């Protein structure tokens, strides 16, 4: 499973975060790793230099072998919270998608 990490210009320390967040994604999605070819992570600060609640956005796009990609997003007060929320949404979507394919 390849993890591709992308940030906008407003996310500080993106190289350090990319390493930690990549490990978190690998750990959280390990049970799906045999089905996933790639995860794309898009981390952004929607308000740029301004601060406010729920300004950080994490979009995850999972590429599943032989299926259409699944995309989810989460807005939160920090990058870590946004990533965790997006991972939880993606796990739910993968459970549904992979579960359906096992039934057929």
CSV table of N, CA and C in Angstrom, one decimal:
chain,number,residue,atom,x,y,z
A,1,UNK,N,0.9,-1.2,0.0
A,1,UNK,CA,0.0,0.0,0.0
A,1,UNK,C,0.9,1.2,0.0
A,2,UNK,N,0.7,2.1,-1.0
A,2,UNK,CA,1.5,3.3,-1.1
A,2,UNK,C,0.7,4.4,-0.5
A,3,UNK,N,1.3,5.3,0.3
A,3,UNK,CA,0.7,6.4,0.9
A,3,UNK,C,1.3,7.7,0.3
A,4,UNK,N,0.5,8.5,-0.4
A,4,UNK,CA,1.0,9.7,-1.0
A,4,UNK,C,0.4,10.9,-0.2
A,5,UNK,N,1.3,11.7,0.3
A,5,UNK,CA,0.9,12.8,1.2
A,5,UNK,C,1.1,14.1,0.5
A,6,UNK,N,0.0,14.9,0.5
A,6,UNK,CA,0.0,16.3,-0.1
A,6,UNK,C,-0.5,17.3,0.9
A,7,UNK,N,0.1,18.5,0.9
A,7,UNK,CA,-0.4,19.6,1.8
A,7,UNK,C,-0.5,20.9,1.0
A,8,UNK,N,-1.2,21.8,1.5
A,8,UNK,CA,-1.2,23.1,0.8
A,8,UNK,C,-0.1,24.0,1.5
A,9,UNK,N,0.0,25.2,1.0
A,9,UNK,CA,1.1,26.1,1.5
A,9,UNK,C,0.9,26.5,2.9
A,10,UNK,N,-0.3,26.4,3.5
A,10,UNK,CA,-0.5,26.9,4.9
A,10,UNK,C,-0.3,25.8,6.0
A,11,UNK,N,0.0,24.6,5.6
A,11,UNK,CA,0.3,23.6,6.6
A,11,UNK,C,1.8,23.6,7.0
A,12,UNK,N,2.1,23.9,8.2
A,12,UNK,CA,3.4,24.0,8.7
A,12,UNK,C,4.0,22.7,9.1
A,13,UNK,N,5.3,22.5,8.9
A,13,UNK,CA,5.9,21.2,9.3
A,13,UNK,C,5.4,20.0,8.6
A,14,UNK,N,5.1,20.2,7.3
A,14,UNK,CA,4.4,19.1,6.6
A,14,UNK,C,5.3,17.8,6.5
A,15,UNK,N,6.6,18.0,6.4
A,15,UNK,CA,7.4,16.8,6.3
A,15,UNK,C,7.4,15.9,7.5
A,16,UNK,N,7.5,16.6,8.7
A,16,UNK,CA,7.4,15.9,10.0
A,16,UNK,C,6.1,15.2,10.1
A,17,UNK,N,5.0,16.0,9.8
A,17,UNK,CA,3.7,15.5,10.0
A,17,UNK,C,3.4,14.3,9.0
A,18,UNK,N,4.0,14.4,7.8
A,18,UNK,CA,3.8,13.3,6.8
A,18,UNK,C,4.3,12.0,7.4
A,19,UNK,N,5.4,12.0,8.0
A,19,UNK,CA,5.9,10.7,8.6
A,19,UNK,C,5.1,10.2,9.7
A,20,UNK,N,4.7,11.0,10.6
A,20,UNK,CA,3.8,10.6,11.7
A,20,UNK,C,2.5,10.1,11.2
A,21,UNK,N,1.9,10.9,10.3
A,21,UNK,CA,0.5,10.6,9.8
A,21,UNK,C,0.5,9.4,8.9
A,22,UNK,N,1.6,9.2,8.2
A,22,UNK,CA,1.7,8.0,7.4
A,22,UNK,C,1.7,6.7,8.2
A,23,UNK,N,2.5,6.8,9.3
A,23,UNK,CA,2.5,5.6,10.3
A,23,UNK,C,1.1,5.4,10.9
A,24,UNK,N,0.4,6.5,11.2
A,24,UNK,CA,-0.9,6.3,11.8
A,24,UNK,C,-1.9,5.7,10.8
A,25,UNK,N,-1.8,6.1,9.5
A,25,UNK,CA,-2.7,5.6,8.5
A,25,UNK,C,-2.4,4.1,8.3
A,26,UNK,N,-1.1,3.7,8.2
A,26,UNK,CA,-0.7,2.3,8.0
A,26,UNK,C,-1.2,1.5,9.2
A,27,UNK,N,-1.1,1.9,10.4
A,27,UNK,CA,-1.6,1.2,11.6
A,27,UNK,C,-3.1,1.0,11.5
A,28,UNK,N,-3.8,2.1,11.3
A,28,UNK,CA,-5.3,2.1,11.4
A,28,UNK,C,-5.9,1.3,10.3
A,29,UNK,N,-5.3,1.3,9.1
A,29,UNK,CA,-5.8,0.7,7.9
A,29,UNK,C,-5.2,-0.7,7.6
A,30,UNK,N,-4.4,-1.2,8.5
A,30,UNK,CA,-3.6,-2.4,8.2
A,30,UNK,C,-4.5,-3.6,7.8
A,31,UNK,N,-5.7,-3.7,8.4
A,31,UNK,CA,-6.5,-4.9,8.1
A,31,UNK,C,-7.0,-4.8,6.6
A,32,UNK,N,-7.0,-3.7,6.0
A,32,UNK,CA,-7.4,-3.5,4.6
A,32,UNK,C,-6.2,-3.5,3.6
A,33,UNK,N,-5.0,-3.6,4.1
A,33,UNK,CA,-3.8,-3.4,3.3
A,33,UNK,C,-3.8,-4.4,2.1
A,34,UNK,N,-4.3,-5.6,2.2
A,34,UNK,CA,-4.3,-6.5,1.0
A,34,UNK,C,-5.2,-6.1,-0.1
A,35,UNK,N,-6.2,-5.2,0.2
A,35,UNK,CA,-7.1,-4.7,-0.8
A,35,UNK,C,-6.7,-3.4,-1.4
A,36,UNK,N,-5.9,-2.6,-0.6
A,36,UNK,CA,-5.6,-1.2,-1.0
A,36,UNK,C,-4.3,-1.2,-1.8
A,37,UNK,N,-4.3,-0.4,-2.9
A,37,UNK,CA,-3.1,-0.2,-3.7
A,37,UNK,C,-2.4,1.2,-3.3
A,38,UNK,N,-3.3,2.2,-3.0
A,38,UNK,CA,-2.7,3.5,-2.7
A,38,UNK,C,-3.7,4.3,-1.8
A,39,UNK,N,-3.2,5.1,-0.9
A,39,UNK,CA,-4.0,6.1,-0.2
A,39,UNK,C,-3.4,7.4,-0.5
A,40,UNK,N,-4.2,8.4,-0.9
A,40,UNK,CA,-3.8,9.7,-1.1
A,40,UNK,C,-4.3,10.6,0.0
A,41,UNK,N,-3.5,11.3,0.6
A,41,UNK,CA,-3.8,12.2,1.8
A,41,UNK,C,-3.6,13.6,1.3
A,42,UNK,N,-4.7,14.4,1.5
A,42,UNK,CA,-4.6,15.9,1.2
A,42,UNK,C,-5.0,16.6,2.5
A,43,UNK,N,-4.0,17.3,3.0
A,43,UNK,CA,-4.1,18.1,4.2
A,43,UNK,C,-4.1,19.5,3.9
A,44,UNK,N,-5.1,20.3,4.4
A,44,UNK,CA,-5.1,21.7,4.0
A,44,UNK,C,-5.7,22.5,5.2
A,45,UNK,N,-5.3,23.8,5.2
A,45,UNK,CA,-5.9,24.8,6.1
A,45,UNK,C,-6.8,25.7,5.3
A,46,UNK,N,-8.1,25.5,5.5
A,46,UNK,CA,-9.1,26.2,4.7
A,46,UNK,C,-9.1,27.7,4.9
A,47,UNK,N,-8.7,28.2,6.0
A,47,UNK,CA,-8.7,29.6,6.3
A,47,UNK,C,-7.3,30.3,6.1
A,48,UNK,N,-6.3,29.5,5.7
A,48,UNK,CA,-5.0,30.1,5.5
A,48,UNK,C,-4.4,30.7,6.7
A,49,UNK,N,-4.1,31.9,6.7
A,49,UNK,CA,-3.4,32.6,7.9
A,49,UNK,C,-4.4,32.8,9.0
A,50,UNK,N,-5.7,32.9,8.7
A,50,UNK,CA,-6.7,33.1,9.8
A,50,UNK,C,-6.8,31.9,10.6
A,51,UNK,N,-7.3,32.1,11.9
A,51,UNK,CA,-7.6,30.9,12.7
A,51,UNK,C,-9.0,30.9,13.1
A,52,UNK,N,-9.5,29.7,13.3
A,52,UNK,CA,-10.9,29.6,13.7
A,52,UNK,C,-11.2,28.1,13.8
A,53,UNK,N,-12.4,27.8,14.3
A,53,UNK,CA,-12.8,26.4,14.5
A,53,UNK,C,-12.9,25.6,13.2
A,54,UNK,N,-12.5,24.4,13.2
A,54,UNK,CA,-12.7,23.5,12.1
A,54,UNK,C,-12.1,24.1,10.8
A,55,UNK,N,-10.9,24.6,10.8
A,55,UNK,CA,-10.3,25.1,9.6
A,55,UNK,C,-9.4,24.2,9.0
A,56,UNK,N,-9.0,23.1,9.6
A,56,UNK,CA,-8.1,22.1,9.0
A,56,UNK,C,-9.0,21.0,8.3
A,57,UNK,N,-8.6,20.6,7.1
A,57,UNK,CA,-9.3,19.6,6.4
A,57,UNK,C,-8.4,18.5,6.0
A,58,UNK,N,-8.8,17.3,6.1
A,58,UNK,CA,-8.1,16.1,5.7
A,58,UNK,C,-9.0,15.4,4.7
A,59,UNK,N,-8.5,15.1,3.5
A,59,UNK,CA,-9.2,14.3,2.5
A,59,UNK,C,-8.4,13.1,2.3
A,60,UNK,N,-9.0,11.9,2.4
A,60,UNK,CA,-8.4,10.7,2.1
A,60,UNK,C,-9.0,10.0,0.9
A,61,UNK,N,-8.2,9.5,0.0
A,61,UNK,CA,-8.8,8.8,-1.2
A,61,UNK,C,-8.1,7.4,-1.2
A,62,UNK,N,-8.9,6.4,-1.1
A,62,UNK,CA,-8.4,5.0,-1.1
A,62,UNK,C,-8.6,4.4,-2.5
A,63,UNK,N,-7.5,3.8,-3.0
A,63,UNK,CA,-7.6,3.1,-4.3
A,63,UNK,C,-7.6,1.6,-3.9
A,64,UNK,N,-8.8,1.0,-4.3
A,64,UNK,CA,-9.0,-0.4,-4.0
A,64,UNK,C,-8.8,-1.2,-5.3
A,65,UNK,N,-8.1,-2.4,-5.2
A,65,UNK,CA,-7.9,-3.2,-6.4
A,65,UNK,C,-9.2,-3.6,-7.0
A,66,UNK,N,-9.4,-3.3,-8.3
A,66,UNK,CA,-10.5,-3.7,-9.0
A,66,UNK,C,-11.8,-2.9,-8.7
A,67,UNK,N,-11.7,-1.8,-8.0
A,67,UNK,CA,-12.9,-1.0,-7.6
A,67,UNK,C,-12.7,0.4,-7.8
A,68,UNK,N,-13.8,1.2,-7.8
A,68,UNK,CA,-13.6,2.7,-7.9
A,68,UNK,C,-13.0,3.2,-6.6
A,69,UNK,N,-12.3,4.3,-6.6
A,69,UNK,CA,-11.7,4.9,-5.4
A,69,UNK,C,-12.8,5.4,-4.5
A,70,UNK,N,-12.5,5.4,-3.2
A,70,UNK,CA,-13.4,5.9,-2.1
A,70,UNK,C,-12.7,7.1,-1.6
A,71,UNK,N,-13.5,8.2,-1.5
A,71,UNK,CA,-12.9,9.5,-0.9
A,71,UNK,C,-13.8,9.9,0.3
A,72,UNK,N,-13.1,10.4,1.3
A,72,UNK,CA,-13.8,10.9,2.5
A,72,UNK,C,-13.0,12.2,2.9
A,73,UNK,N,-13.7,13.0,3.7
A,73,UNK,CA,-13.0,14.2,4.2
A,73,UNK,C,-13.5,14.5,5.6
A,74,UNK,N,-12.7,15.2,6.4
A,74,UNK,CA,-13.1,15.6,7.7
A,74,UNK,C,-12.5,17.0,8.0
A,75,UNK,N,-13.3,17.9,8.6
A,75,UNK,CA,-12.9,19.2,9.0
A,75,UNK,C,-12.8,19.2,10.5
A,76,UNK,N,-11.7,19.8,11.1
A,76,UNK,CA,-11.5,19.8,12.5
A,76,UNK,C,-10.6,21.0,12.9
A,77,UNK,N,-10.4,21.1,14.2
A,77,UNK,CA,-9.6,22.2,14.7
A,77,UNK,C,-8.1,22.0,14.5
A,78,UNK,N,-7.7,20.8,14.3
A,78,UNK,CA,-6.2,20.5,14.1
A,78,UNK,C,-6.1,19.5,13.0
A,79,UNK,N,-4.8,19.4,12.5
A,79,UNK,CA,-4.6,18.4,11.5
A,79,UNK,C,-4.7,17.0,12.0
A,80,UNK,N,-4.3,16.8,13.2
A,80,UNK,CA,-4.4,15.4,13.8
A,80,UNK,C,-5.8,15.0,14.0
A,81,UNK,N,-6.7,15.9,14.4
A,81,UNK,CA,-8.1,15.6,14.6
A,81,UNK,C,-8.8,15.3,13.2
A,82,UNK,N,-8.4,16.1,12.3
A,82,UNK,CA,-9.0,16.0,10.9
A,82,UNK,C,-8.6,14.6,10.3
A,83,UNK,N,-7.3,14.2,10.5
A,83,UNK,CA,-6.8,13.0,10.0
A,83,UNK,C,-7.6,11.8,10.7
A,84,UNK,N,-7.7,11.9,12.0
A,84,UNK,CA,-8.3,10.8,12.8
A,84,UNK,C,-9.8,10.6,12.3
A,85,UNK,N,-10.5,11.7,12.2
A,85,UNK,CA,-11.9,11.7,11.7
A,85,UNK,C,-12.0,11.1,10.3
A,86,UNK,N,-11.1,11.5,9.4
A,86,UNK,CA,-11.1,11.0,8.1
A,86,UNK,C,-10.8,9.5,8.0
A,87,UNK,N,-9.9,9.1,8.8
A,87,UNK,CA,-9.5,7.6,8.9
A,87,UNK,C,-10.7,6.8,9.4
A,88,UNK,N,-11.4,7.3,10.4
A,88,UNK,CA,-12.6,6.6,10.9
A,88,UNK,C,-13.7,6.5,9.8
A,89,UNK,N,-13.9,7.6,9.1
A,89,UNK,CA,-14.9,7.6,8.0
A,89,UNK,C,-14.4,6.6,6.9
A,90,UNK,N,-13.1,6.6,6.6
A,90,UNK,CA,-12.6,5.7,5.6
A,90,UNK,C,-12.8,4.2,6.0
A,91,UNK,N,-12.5,3.9,7.3
A,91,UNK,CA,-12.6,2.5,7.7
A,91,UNK,C,-14.1,2.1,7.6
A,92,UNK,N,-15.0,2.9,7.9
A,92,UNK,CA,-16.4,2.6,7.8
A,92,UNK,C,-16.8,2.3,6.3
A,93,UNK,N,-16.3,3.2,5.4
A,93,UNK,CA,-16.6,3.0,4.0
A,93,UNK,C,-15.9,1.8,3.4
A,94,UNK,N,-14.7,1.5,3.9
A,94,UNK,CA,-14.0,0.3,3.4
A,94,UNK,C,-14.7,-1.0,3.9
A,95,UNK,N,-15.2,-1.0,5.2
A,95,UNK,CA,-15.9,-2.1,5.7
A,95,UNK,C,-17.1,-2.4,4.8
A,96,UNK,N,-17.8,-1.3,4.5
A,96,UNK,CA,-19.0,-1.5,3.6
A,96,UNK,C,-18.7,-2.0,2.2
A,97,UNK,N,-17.7,-1.4,1.6
A,97,UNK,CA,-17.3,-1.8,0.2
A,97,UNK,C,-16.7,-3.2,0.2
A,98,UNK,N,-15.8,-3.5,1.0
A,98,UNK,CA,-15.1,-4.8,1.0
A,98,UNK,C,-16.0,-5.8,1.5
A,99,UNK,N,-16.9,-5.5,2.5
A,99,UNK,CA,-17.9,-6.5,2.9
A,99,UNK,C,-18.8,-6.9,1.9
A,100,UNK,N,-19.3,-5.9,1.0
A,100,UNK,CA,-20.2,-6.2,-0.1
A,100,UNK,C,-19.5,-7.1,-1.1
A,101,UNK,N,-18.2,-6.9,-1.4
A,101,UNK,CA,-17.6,-7.7,-2.4
A,101,UNK,C,-17.3,-9.1,-1.9
A,102,UNK,N,-17.2,-9.3,-0.6
A,102,UNK,CA,-17.1,-10.6,0.0
A,102,UNK,C,-18.4,-11.4,-0.1
A,103,UNK,N,-19.5,-10.7,-0.1
A,103,UNK,CA,-20.8,-11.4,-0.2
A,103,UNK,C,-21.1,-11.9,-1.6
A,104,UNK,N,-20.5,-11.4,-2.6
A,104,UNK,CA,-20.8,-11.8,-4.0
A,104,UNK,C,-19.8,-12.9,-4.4
